[in-house]
Short mmCIF file of C-alpha atoms in Angstrom, two decimals:
data_model
loop_
_atom_site.label_atom_id
_atom_site.label_comp_id
_atom_site.label_asym_id
_atom_site.label_seq_id
_atom_site.Cartn_x
_atom_site.Cartn_y
_atom_site.Cartn_z
CA VAL J 1 24.49 7.35 9.60
CA ARG J 2 23.57 8.16 6.03
CA PRO J 3 23.16 10.53 4.25
CA ARG J 4 26.19 12.38 5.62
CA PRO J 5 26.18 15.86 4.02
CA PRO J 6 23.44 18.34 4.95
CA ALA J 7 20.63 18.54 2.42
CA TRP J 8 21.06 22.30 1.80
CA LEU J 9 24.60 21.71 0.57
CA LEU J 10 23.48 18.97 -1.81
CA TYR J 11 20.63 21.10 -3.18
CA ARG J 12 23.32 23.77 -3.79
CA ILE J 13 25.66 21.33 -5.56
CA GLN J 14 22.94 19.72 -7.68
CA PRO J 15 22.93 22.40 -10.45
CA LEU J 16 26.62 21.66 -11.03
CA LEU J 17 25.64 18.19 -12.22
CA ALA J 18 22.68 19.27 -14.38
CA PRO J 19 22.81 17.99 -17.96
CA ASN J 20 24.55 20.23 -20.45
CA THR J 21 26.48 19.85 -23.68
CA PHE J 22 29.69 18.93 -21.90
CA TYR J 23 28.08 16.24 -19.74
CA GLY J 24 26.13 14.97 -22.75
CA ARG J 25 29.38 14.48 -24.68
CA LEU J 26 31.05 12.94 -21.63
CA ALA J 27 28.19 10.45 -21.33
CA GLU J 28 28.50 9.52 -25.01
CA TRP J 29 32.27 9.16 -24.69
CA LEU J 30 31.91 6.92 -21.63
CA GLU J 31 29.30 4.73 -23.30
CA ARG J 32 31.52 4.16 -26.35
CA SER J 33 33.95 2.10 -24.28
CA ARG J 34 32.93 -0.64 -21.90
CA GLY J 35 36.17 -0.20 -19.93
CA ARG J 36 35.77 3.54 -19.46
CA TYR J 37 32.13 3.13 -18.49
CA ARG J 38 32.96 0.51 -15.88
CA ILE J 39 35.67 2.61 -14.31
CA PHE J 40 33.35 5.63 -14.19
CA ALA J 41 30.45 3.59 -12.73
CA ALA J 42 32.77 2.09 -10.12
CA ALA J 43 33.89 5.56 -9.11
CA GLU J 44 30.28 6.75 -8.90
CA LYS J 45 29.42 3.72 -6.79
CA THR J 46 32.28 4.36 -4.38
CA VAL J 47 31.41 8.02 -3.89
CA LYS J 48 27.64 7.63 -3.68
CA ASN J 49 27.78 4.53 -1.54
CA GLU J 50 29.99 6.34 0.94
CA ILE J 51 27.71 9.40 1.05
CA PHE J 52 24.21 7.96 0.56
CA GLY J 53 24.50 4.18 0.91
CA CYS J 54 23.88 4.01 -2.87
CA ARG J 55 22.82 0.61 -4.24
CA MET J 56 23.40 1.54 -7.91
CA CYS J 57 19.79 1.20 -9.02
CA GLY J 58 20.86 3.36 -11.94
CA GLN J 59 17.75 5.56 -11.65
CA CYS J 60 18.69 8.13 -9.09
CA THR J 61 15.87 9.96 -7.35
CA LEU J 62 17.97 11.64 -4.63
CA PRO J 63 17.27 15.25 -5.76
CA VAL J 64 13.55 14.80 -4.95
CA THR J 65 13.89 12.73 -1.76
CA GLY J 66 15.82 15.19 0.39
CA TYR J 67 18.97 13.31 -0.68
CA ALA J 68 17.98 10.30 1.42
CA CYS J 69 18.18 7.17 -0.74
CA PRO J 70 14.87 5.24 -0.91
CA MET J 71 16.69 2.15 -2.13
CA THR J 72 18.19 1.80 1.35
CA CYS J 73 14.63 1.14 2.60
CA PRO J 74 14.31 -2.64 3.16
CA LYS J 75 11.21 -2.59 0.94
CA GLN J 76 12.89 -0.22 -1.54
CA LEU J 77 9.79 1.97 -1.51
CA ARG J 78 10.01 4.81 -4.02
CA ASN J 79 6.83 6.64 -3.00
CA GLY J 80 7.13 7.39 0.69
CA PRO J 81 7.12 5.58 4.03
CA CYS J 82 5.23 2.36 4.66
CA GLY J 83 2.67 2.06 7.43
CA GLY J 84 5.01 0.17 9.72
CA VAL J 85 7.17 3.06 10.94
CA GLY J 86 7.53 2.84 14.73
CA SER J 87 6.19 5.62 16.96
CA ASP J 88 9.82 6.57 17.61
CA GLY J 89 10.50 6.78 13.88
CA SER J 90 12.27 3.43 13.70
CA CYS J 91 12.26 1.18 10.65
CA GLU J 92 9.87 -1.75 11.10
CA VAL J 93 12.35 -4.20 9.61
CA TYR J 94 15.50 -2.96 11.34
CA PRO J 95 14.27 -1.22 14.52
CA ASP J 96 17.75 0.09 15.35
CA GLN J 97 17.63 2.20 12.18
CA ARG J 98 15.61 5.31 11.49
CA CYS J 99 13.07 5.11 8.66
CA VAL J 100 14.85 6.53 5.61
CA TRP J 101 11.59 8.10 4.41
CA LEU J 102 11.23 9.91 7.70
CA VAL J 103 14.74 11.27 7.15
CA ALA J 104 13.76 12.22 3.60
CA CYS J 105 10.63 14.06 4.78
CA GLU J 106 12.56 16.02 7.41
CA ARG J 107 15.39 16.97 5.07
CA ALA J 108 13.02 18.00 2.28
CA ASP J 109 10.75 19.92 4.63
CA ASP J 110 13.65 21.80 6.24
CA ASN J 111 14.65 23.02 2.80
CA GLY J 112 11.20 23.97 1.54
CA ARG J 113 11.13 20.95 -0.78
CA ILE J 114 8.32 18.91 0.81
CA ALA J 115 6.28 19.13 -2.41
CA ASP J 116 8.91 16.87 -4.02
CA LEU J 117 7.56 13.97 -1.98
CA GLN J 118 4.17 14.31 -3.70
CA LEU J 119 5.72 13.33 -7.03
CA LEU J 120 4.52 9.96 -8.26
CA GLN J 121 7.59 7.79 -8.75
CA ARG J 122 7.26 5.36 -11.62
CA PRO J 123 8.33 1.72 -11.22
CA ILE J 124 12.04 1.32 -11.73
CA ASP J 125 13.58 -0.56 -14.62
CA TYR J 126 15.34 -3.61 -13.25
CA ARG J 127 17.74 -3.55 -16.21
CA GLY J 128 19.12 -0.31 -14.85
CA TRP J 129 20.74 -1.91 -11.79
CA GLY J 130 24.50 -1.44 -11.86
CA GLN J 131 24.36 1.34 -14.44
CA SER J 132 25.75 4.80 -13.86
CA SER J 133 22.81 7.00 -12.97
CA TRP J 134 24.93 10.06 -13.76
CA VAL J 135 25.36 8.83 -17.33
CA ASN J 136 21.65 8.03 -17.53
CA TYR J 137 20.84 11.48 -16.17
CA TRP J 138 23.14 13.28 -18.59
CA SER J 139 21.89 11.32 -21.58
CA GLY J 140 18.25 12.14 -20.76
CA ARG J 141 17.18 8.56 -20.02
CA ASP J 142 16.05 9.50 -16.52
CA ASP J 143 13.82 12.39 -17.57
CA ASP J 144 10.61 10.59 -16.71
CA LEU J 145 11.39 8.77 -13.46
CA TRP J 146 8.53 10.66 -11.84
CA THR J 147 5.50 12.77 -12.68
CA THR J 148 3.56 15.41 -10.78
CA GLY J 149 0.43 13.27 -10.73
CA ASP J 150 -1.67 16.30 -11.67
CA GLY J 151 -4.59 15.68 -13.96
CA PRO J 152 -6.93 12.74 -13.94
CA ALA J 153 -4.69 10.03 -15.35
CA PRO J 154 -0.91 10.36 -15.02
CA ALA J 155 0.79 7.79 -17.27
CA ILE J 156 2.72 5.10 -15.43
CA GLU J 157 4.88 3.94 -18.33
CA ARG J 158 8.24 5.51 -18.98
CA ARG J 159 8.85 6.79 -22.49
CA ALA J 160 12.30 5.40 -23.07
CA PRO J 161 13.72 2.15 -21.74
CA ALA J 162 16.60 2.72 -19.36
CA ALA J 163 18.69 0.09 -21.05
CA GLY J 164 22.13 1.62 -21.40
CA PRO J 165 25.35 -0.40 -21.45
CA ARG J 166 26.67 -2.10 -18.36
CA MET I 1 -16.06 -5.43 -18.14
CA THR I 2 -15.43 -8.86 -16.79
CA SER I 3 -15.78 -8.65 -13.05
CA ALA I 4 -19.15 -8.53 -11.38
CA PRO I 5 -20.47 -5.11 -10.43
CA SER I 6 -19.39 -4.17 -6.96
CA SER I 7 -22.03 -3.71 -4.29
CA LEU I 8 -19.28 -2.19 -2.16
CA ARG I 9 -19.13 0.53 -4.80
CA SER I 10 -22.91 1.11 -4.55
CA SER I 11 -22.65 1.32 -0.78
CA LEU I 12 -19.73 3.77 -0.88
CA GLU I 13 -21.59 5.94 -3.35
CA SER I 14 -24.73 5.95 -1.19
CA ALA I 15 -25.30 7.87 2.03
CA GLN I 16 -25.33 4.74 4.19
CA THR I 17 -22.48 3.71 6.48
CA THR I 18 -20.34 1.19 4.65
CA VAL I 19 -19.09 -1.81 6.61
CA THR I 20 -16.32 -4.16 5.58
CA ALA I 21 -14.72 -6.87 7.69
CA GLU I 22 -11.53 -8.86 7.51
CA VAL I 23 -11.73 -12.63 7.27
CA GLY I 24 -8.45 -14.42 7.90
CA PRO I 25 -7.98 -17.38 5.54
CA PRO I 26 -7.06 -20.71 7.15
CA ARG I 27 -3.72 -22.46 7.35
CA GLY I 28 -4.94 -25.69 5.89
CA ALA I 29 -6.82 -27.19 3.00
CA ASP I 30 -10.36 -27.01 4.38
CA PRO I 31 -12.57 -24.77 2.22
CA GLY I 32 -15.22 -24.88 4.97
CA ALA I 33 -12.95 -22.81 7.21
CA VAL I 34 -13.59 -19.74 5.05
CA ARG I 35 -17.29 -20.49 4.65
CA ARG I 36 -17.76 -20.82 8.42
CA LYS I 37 -16.17 -17.41 8.99
CA VAL I 38 -17.95 -15.65 6.14
CA GLU I 39 -21.50 -16.94 6.52
CA PRO I 40 -22.28 -15.24 9.86
CA LEU I 41 -21.35 -11.92 8.23
CA ARG I 42 -23.85 -12.20 5.39
CA GLY I 43 -26.26 -9.31 5.57
CA TRP I 44 -24.09 -7.49 8.12
CA VAL I 45 -21.27 -6.26 5.91
CA ASP I 46 -20.97 -4.93 2.38
CA ALA I 47 -17.87 -6.96 1.70
CA VAL I 48 -15.19 -9.05 3.37
CA ASN I 49 -11.45 -8.50 2.94
CA ILE I 50 -9.43 -11.60 2.20
CA PRO I 51 -5.80 -10.90 3.14
CA ASP I 52 -2.79 -11.89 1.07
CA GLY I 53 -0.56 -13.85 3.41
CA GLN I 54 -1.52 -11.79 6.43
CA SER I 55 1.49 -10.57 8.43
CA ALA I 56 3.73 -12.42 5.97
CA HIS I 57 2.42 -15.82 7.09
CA VAL I 58 1.54 -18.64 4.73
CA ARG I 59 -2.24 -18.91 4.45
CA MET I 60 -4.78 -19.90 1.84
CA SER I 61 -4.32 -17.55 -1.14
CA ASN I 62 -6.13 -14.25 -1.44
CA TRP I 63 -7.86 -15.34 -4.66
CA ALA I 64 -8.91 -18.75 -3.32
CA GLY I 65 -10.30 -17.19 -0.15
CA SER I 66 -12.10 -14.59 -2.28
CA LEU I 67 -13.76 -17.26 -4.42
CA LEU I 68 -14.83 -19.16 -1.31
CA ALA I 69 -16.31 -15.95 0.11
CA LEU I 70 -18.22 -15.37 -3.14
CA ASP I 71 -19.42 -18.95 -2.87
CA ALA I 72 -20.60 -18.31 0.68
CA GLY I 73 -22.60 -15.35 -0.54
CA VAL I 74 -20.53 -12.37 0.58
CA GLU I 75 -18.75 -10.03 -1.79
CA PRO I 76 -14.96 -10.25 -1.40
CA VAL I 77 -12.30 -7.55 -1.37
CA MET I 78 -9.13 -9.29 -2.49
CA GLN I 79 -6.04 -7.88 -0.80
CA VAL I 80 -2.85 -7.93 -2.86
CA THR I 81 0.61 -7.15 -1.53
CA CYS I 82 3.89 -6.44 -3.33
CA ARG I 83 5.81 -8.74 -0.98
CA ASP I 84 5.70 -12.00 -2.90
CA ARG I 85 5.15 -11.17 -6.55
CA ASN I 86 6.83 -9.14 -9.25
CA ARG I 87 4.90 -6.99 -11.72
CA ILE I 88 4.26 -9.90 -14.07
CA ALA I 89 2.58 -12.01 -11.39
CA LEU I 90 0.76 -9.05 -9.84
CA GLN I 91 -0.86 -8.05 -13.12
CA SER I 92 -1.71 -11.67 -13.95
CA ASP I 93 -3.37 -12.14 -10.56
CA LEU I 94 -5.28 -8.87 -10.82
CA MET I 95 -6.54 -9.79 -14.28
CA SER I 96 -7.49 -13.27 -13.07
CA ALA I 97 -9.41 -11.84 -10.12
CA ALA I 98 -11.51 -9.80 -12.52
CA ALA I 99 -12.14 -12.81 -14.75
CA LEU I 100 -13.31 -14.86 -11.77
CA GLY I 101 -15.80 -12.21 -10.67
CA ILE I 102 -13.90 -10.69 -7.75
CA PRO I 103 -15.26 -7.13 -7.80
CA ASN I 104 -12.94 -5.31 -5.38
CA VAL I 105 -9.22 -5.24 -4.69
CA VAL I 106 -7.19 -3.56 -1.96
CA LEU I 107 -3.57 -3.00 -2.90
CA MET I 108 -0.67 -2.42 -0.54
CA THR I 109 3.07 -2.81 -0.15
CA GLY I 110 2.68 -5.49 2.51
CA ASP I 111 4.61 -6.58 5.58
CA HIS I 112 8.24 -7.56 5.23
CA PRO I 113 8.81 -11.36 5.37
CA ARG I 114 11.09 -10.83 8.35
CA PHE I 115 8.02 -10.73 10.62
CA GLY I 116 6.32 -13.74 9.15
CA ASP I 117 6.59 -17.47 9.52
CA HIS I 118 9.24 -17.60 6.78
CA PRO I 119 11.71 -14.88 7.74
CA ASP I 120 14.19 -16.60 5.42
CA ALA I 121 12.08 -15.82 2.33
CA LYS I 122 13.19 -13.47 -0.44
CA PRO I 123 11.30 -10.18 -0.26
CA VAL I 124 10.18 -9.11 -3.75
CA PHE I 125 8.83 -5.53 -3.58
CA ASP I 126 9.25 -5.06 -7.36
CA LEU I 127 6.52 -2.38 -7.15
CA ASP I 128 5.49 -0.37 -4.10
CA GLY I 129 1.93 0.11 -2.88
CA VAL I 130 1.42 3.40 -4.73
CA GLN I 131 2.78 1.93 -7.95
CA LEU I 132 0.52 -1.13 -7.60
CA VAL I 133 -2.55 1.10 -7.25
CA TRP I 134 -1.33 3.06 -10.26
CA THR I 135 -0.82 -0.16 -12.23
CA ALA I 136 -4.35 -1.34 -11.42
CA ARG I 137 -5.86 1.98 -12.45
CA THR I 138 -3.94 1.83 -15.73
CA MET I 139 -5.20 -1.72 -16.34
CA ARG I 140 -8.80 -0.76 -15.60
CA ASP I 141 -9.15 2.74 -17.00
CA GLU I 142 -6.65 2.66 -19.85
CA GLY I 143 -7.01 -1.03 -20.61
CA ARG I 144 -3.22 -1.38 -20.67
CA LEU I 145 -0.54 -3.37 -18.89
CA LEU I 146 2.69 -1.78 -17.66
CA SER I 147 4.22 -3.05 -20.90
CA GLY I 148 1.71 -0.99 -22.85
CA ARG I 149 0.00 -4.09 -24.22
CA LYS I 150 -3.78 -4.01 -24.42
CA LEU I 151 -6.12 -5.82 -22.06
CA ASP I 152 -9.20 -7.09 -23.78
CA PRO I 153 -11.57 -6.67 -22.08
CA PRO I 154 -10.18 -4.58 -19.23
CA PRO I 155 -11.06 -5.43 -15.60
CA SER I 156 -13.54 -3.30 -13.67
CA TRP I 157 -12.77 -3.82 -10.00
CA LEU I 158 -13.09 -1.11 -7.42
CA ILE I 159 -9.56 -0.17 -6.33
CA GLY I 160 -8.72 0.24 -2.66
CA ALA I 161 -5.59 1.22 -0.78
CA VAL I 162 -4.52 1.27 2.87
CA GLU I 163 -3.05 3.96 5.07
CA ASN I 164 -1.77 4.26 8.61
CA PRO I 165 -2.73 7.70 9.96
CA PHE I 166 -0.69 7.18 13.13
CA ALA I 167 2.78 6.26 11.88
CA PRO I 168 5.45 8.94 11.57
CA PRO I 169 5.69 11.24 9.70
CA VAL I 170 2.16 11.92 10.97
CA ARG I 171 2.09 15.40 9.42
CA PHE I 172 2.50 13.96 5.95
CA ARG I 173 0.23 10.93 6.22
CA ALA I 174 -2.77 12.67 4.65
CA ALA I 175 -0.57 13.81 1.76
CA ARG I 176 0.52 10.21 1.34
CA LEU I 177 -3.12 9.20 0.94
CA GLY I 178 -3.21 12.00 -1.65
CA LYS I 179 -0.56 10.14 -3.65
CA LYS I 180 -2.65 6.98 -3.54
CA ALA I 181 -5.74 8.90 -4.64
CA ALA I 182 -3.74 10.46 -7.48
CA ALA I 183 -2.55 6.98 -8.44
CA GLY I 184 -6.16 5.80 -8.62
CA ALA I 185 -7.46 4.59 -5.24
CA ASP I 186 -11.26 4.73 -5.03
CA PHE I 187 -11.30 3.96 -1.32
CA VAL I 188 -8.94 3.43 1.58
CA GLN I 189 -9.05 1.24 4.66
CA THR I 190 -6.99 2.47 7.59
CA GLN I 191 -4.94 0.81 10.28
CA PHE I 192 -6.78 0.13 13.57
CA VAL I 193 -8.05 3.37 15.09
CA PHE I 194 -7.55 3.36 18.86
CA ASP I 195 -6.41 6.95 19.18
CA VAL I 196 -9.56 8.80 18.09
CA PRO I 197 -8.15 12.35 18.60
CA ALA I 198 -5.15 11.51 16.36
CA PHE I 199 -7.51 10.05 13.76
CA THR I 200 -9.68 13.16 13.95
CA ARG I 201 -6.61 15.32 13.25
CA TRP I 202 -5.68 13.14 10.28
CA MET I 203 -9.23 13.40 8.92
CA ALA I 204 -9.02 17.20 9.18
CA ASP I 205 -5.88 17.10 7.01
CA VAL I 206 -7.64 14.72 4.62
CA ARG I 207 -10.59 17.10 4.26
CA ASP I 208 -8.27 20.09 3.83
CA LEU I 209 -6.75 18.32 0.85
CA GLY I 210 -10.22 17.44 -0.46
CA LEU I 211 -9.30 13.75 -0.43
CA ASP I 212 -12.51 12.51 1.20
CA ARG I 213 -14.33 13.49 -1.98
CA ARG I 214 -11.93 11.60 -4.26
CA CYS I 215 -11.31 8.57 -2.10
CA LYS I 216 -13.83 7.04 0.33
CA ILE I 217 -12.50 6.46 3.81
CA LEU I 218 -13.18 3.36 5.88
CA ALA I 219 -11.70 3.54 9.37
CA GLY I 220 -10.12 0.35 10.71
CA VAL I 221 -11.59 -0.82 14.02
CA GLY I 222 -11.58 -3.96 16.13
CA PRO I 223 -12.00 -5.22 19.66
CA VAL I 224 -9.07 -6.03 21.95
CA ARG I 225 -10.34 -9.17 23.63
CA SER I 226 -7.69 -9.97 26.22
CA LEU I 227 -4.68 -8.48 27.95
CA ARG I 228 -2.55 -10.89 25.97
CA ALA I 229 -4.04 -9.52 22.74
CA LEU I 230 -3.35 -5.99 23.97
CA GLU I 231 0.27 -6.93 24.55
CA PHE I 232 0.54 -8.69 21.21
CA MET I 233 -1.06 -5.91 19.18
CA SER I 234 1.06 -3.25 20.85
CA ASN I 235 4.34 -5.07 20.36
CA ASN I 236 4.01 -7.23 17.27
CA ILE I 237 1.99 -5.35 14.67
CA PRO I 238 4.21 -2.87 12.83
CA GLY I 239 2.90 0.67 12.99
CA LEU I 240 0.28 -0.07 15.64
CA TRP I 241 0.27 1.11 19.20
CA ILE I 242 -2.59 1.45 21.64
CA PRO I 243 -3.03 4.53 23.86
CA ASP I 244 -2.47 4.04 27.59
CA ASP I 245 -6.03 4.92 28.58
CA ILE I 246 -7.33 1.89 26.67
CA GLY I 247 -4.79 -0.34 28.40
CA ARG I 248 -5.82 1.13 31.76
CA ARG I 249 -9.50 0.46 31.07
CA LEU I 250 -8.81 -3.14 30.08
CA ARG I 251 -6.60 -3.78 33.11
CA GLY I 252 -9.13 -2.10 35.39
CA VAL I 253 -11.84 -4.74 35.00
CA PRO I 254 -11.95 -8.28 36.43
CA ALA I 255 -10.25 -10.89 34.23
CA GLY I 256 -13.59 -12.35 33.19
CA ARG I 257 -14.83 -9.05 31.81
CA VAL I 258 -11.83 -7.93 29.71
CA ALA I 259 -13.33 -9.24 26.46
CA ASP I 260 -16.59 -7.42 27.11
CA GLU I 261 -14.80 -4.20 28.02
CA GLY I 262 -12.77 -4.51 24.81
CA LEU I 263 -15.99 -4.84 22.84
CA THR I 264 -17.47 -1.82 24.59
CA ILE I 265 -14.39 0.26 23.77
CA CYS I 266 -14.60 -0.84 20.14
CA VAL I 267 -18.27 0.13 19.95
CA GLU I 268 -17.53 3.54 21.48
CA ILE I 269 -14.71 4.12 18.99
CA ILE I 270 -16.97 3.20 16.06
CA GLN I 271 -19.62 5.63 17.26
CA GLN I 272 -17.08 8.44 17.69
CA ILE I 273 -15.49 7.80 14.30
CA LEU I 274 -18.80 7.88 12.46
CA GLN I 275 -19.37 11.41 13.80
CA ILE I 276 -16.26 12.66 11.98
CA PRO I 277 -17.10 14.39 8.68
CA GLY I 278 -15.72 12.59 5.65
CA VAL I 279 -15.73 9.07 7.10
CA SER I 280 -17.70 6.69 4.87
CA GLY I 281 -17.71 3.71 7.17
CA VAL I 282 -15.71 1.19 9.13
CA HIS I 283 -13.50 -1.78 8.38
CA VAL I 284 -13.73 -4.30 11.21
CA MET I 285 -10.68 -6.45 11.94
CA ALA I 286 -11.15 -9.17 14.54
CA PRO I 287 -8.78 -12.04 13.78
CA GLY I 288 -10.13 -15.25 15.26
CA PHE I 289 -13.31 -13.47 16.35
CA GLU I 290 -15.04 -13.01 13.01
CA HIS I 291 -18.20 -14.63 14.42
CA GLY I 292 -18.41 -11.81 16.97
CA ILE I 293 -18.45 -9.03 14.38
CA PRO I 294 -22.27 -8.93 14.11
CA GLU I 295 -22.46 -8.31 17.87
CA VAL I 296 -20.00 -5.40 17.58
CA LEU I 297 -22.01 -3.94 14.70
CA ALA I 298 -25.34 -4.43 16.45
CA ARG I 299 -24.10 -2.70 19.59
CA ALA I 300 -22.70 0.14 17.47
CA GLY I 301 -26.12 0.62 15.88
CA LEU I 302 -25.04 -0.72 12.51
CA ALA I 303 -27.52 -3.59 12.27
CA ARG I 304 -29.28 -3.70 8.93
CA ALA I 305 -32.67 -4.89 7.85
CA ALA I 306 -32.29 -8.51 6.86
CA LEU I 307 -31.25 -8.58 3.24
CA ASP I 308 -32.75 -10.91 0.75
CA GLN I 309 -30.17 -13.65 0.56
CA PRO I 310 -30.60 -16.20 -2.20
CA GLY I 311 -29.47 -19.75 -1.56
CA GLN I 312 -26.01 -21.18 -1.89
CA ALA I 313 -24.11 -20.07 -4.93
CA GLU I 314 -22.08 -22.53 -6.91
CA PRO I 315 -18.31 -22.15 -7.13
CA ALA I 316 -17.47 -19.17 -9.30
CA THR I 317 -14.53 -20.83 -11.01
CA ALA I 318 -16.64 -22.27 -13.78
CA GLY I 319 -17.90 -18.91 -15.03
CA THR I 320 -16.85 -17.81 -18.50
CA ALA I 321 -16.68 -14.12 -19.23
CA SER I 322 -20.22 -14.01 -20.59
CA SER I 323 -21.84 -16.11 -17.89
CA THR I 324 -19.97 -14.14 -15.24
CA ARG I 325 -21.41 -10.98 -16.69
CA ALA I 326 -24.88 -12.44 -16.84
CA ALA I 327 -24.59 -13.70 -13.27
CA GLY I 328 -23.34 -10.51 -11.72
CA ILE I 329 -24.54 -9.21 -8.42
CA THR I 330 -27.66 -7.22 -9.00
CA GLY I 331 -29.32 -5.42 -6.14
CA ALA I 332 -27.25 -2.98 -4.11
CA GLY I 333 -26.40 -4.64 -0.83
CA GLY I 334 -27.23 -8.14 -2.07
CA GLY I 335 -24.12 -10.11 -1.34
CA SER I 336 -24.68 -13.25 -3.33
CA ARG I 337 -23.73 -14.27 -6.80
CA HIS I 338 -24.31 -17.31 -8.95
CA ALA I 339 -22.22 -18.74 -11.73
CA HIS I 340 -23.75 -21.25 -14.07
#
């Protein structure tokens, strides 16, 4: 059953991955060599797939979804559960599984982070599939994956294309 | 603005109870099938929803059904799902709907193909329901596509969304409507309401968040007309279950009176729902029983004074932008439209 680690632990660890000068340089260094980048992305895939069922969308939203991956939803919904969740909390497509958004709501709520789920998640960039979302995060490409939705007209477009190397 | 003005919008902005109804498009090439379902509803409803491959089954397209409804003199609400189209096709279809004079759209994620008649199909889900509403609002209000390119002229449809107040996580369902309102939904149509107390609780959350003022709420209703339908709806429609007391009532009457009891229950539910503050109206879903919708509405006290209905409109497909504009629906509540 994914995600394995408790959400509080992941919220604790998250600051250790926050962008800084070191990570920025690491991201640049990785992107300069196709070989290095591939090895790093493969390692990220192995770790995150084991922990979260990561699909390598390259645009990681885990920190604001209670560390439950929305890309494991059969409809890959980025903005919350669909209307087909069973009364027992089962996924409408795979009834033997629990709705991942229900898991996300519970994990976020238990950690006082339910407001995260109100963020409007912008459409993902299909070109980002297979990329390292850590590299994208550190290089600032993922800064505008979501918006608070406050104000009359939140912009849906992302500023920068997420087209890094593969 | 290219699409005709929406009389659904006028109704939602007025104090009257708004009524919409779902009309299931046919599986077949007979345009009369839509006309026969739509015509009895003229004067009874503000608009008819035309689904987009309802329950992931192949049917006549949402836009074709919508044009046939226009032709039959009732304003359509074109439903669009994210199941079968990527963002290029979705935006093209939305733009086309506006050009053809379809004044309302309801946007949703849609059922997964696994439940439909082609479970082997590729699910698309390039956008989700919230993002599709957001896209439509950007097209209409900012005059832009997702690419940033300009739309000239921009569409003007009324934008609707859907919500299921009863599916877990129930506590956060009102907040989820909040996301859709923030993304740009002008109105929402809900899943079937059978559990009125649960719906009342959801409406209280909706009012607490002030959403009923930003987004008009139409409660989904419909009659259960047989024990087989009860079984089917309980087991086969994702996110829908029917409280035991309704099942007990339906099983408690002689076989010949189940349909009538189902109608009575539906009428009672409508009357209870309309007492809840913040509810703007009802959305009646009665697949295969569209002709019975006027009876449901009449018994619920929602009959209207006969509206002035001009004769048969011509197909709307021939309208250019200017003639479409000139031929728009005029009077509030008048459901007919001509294209020359």
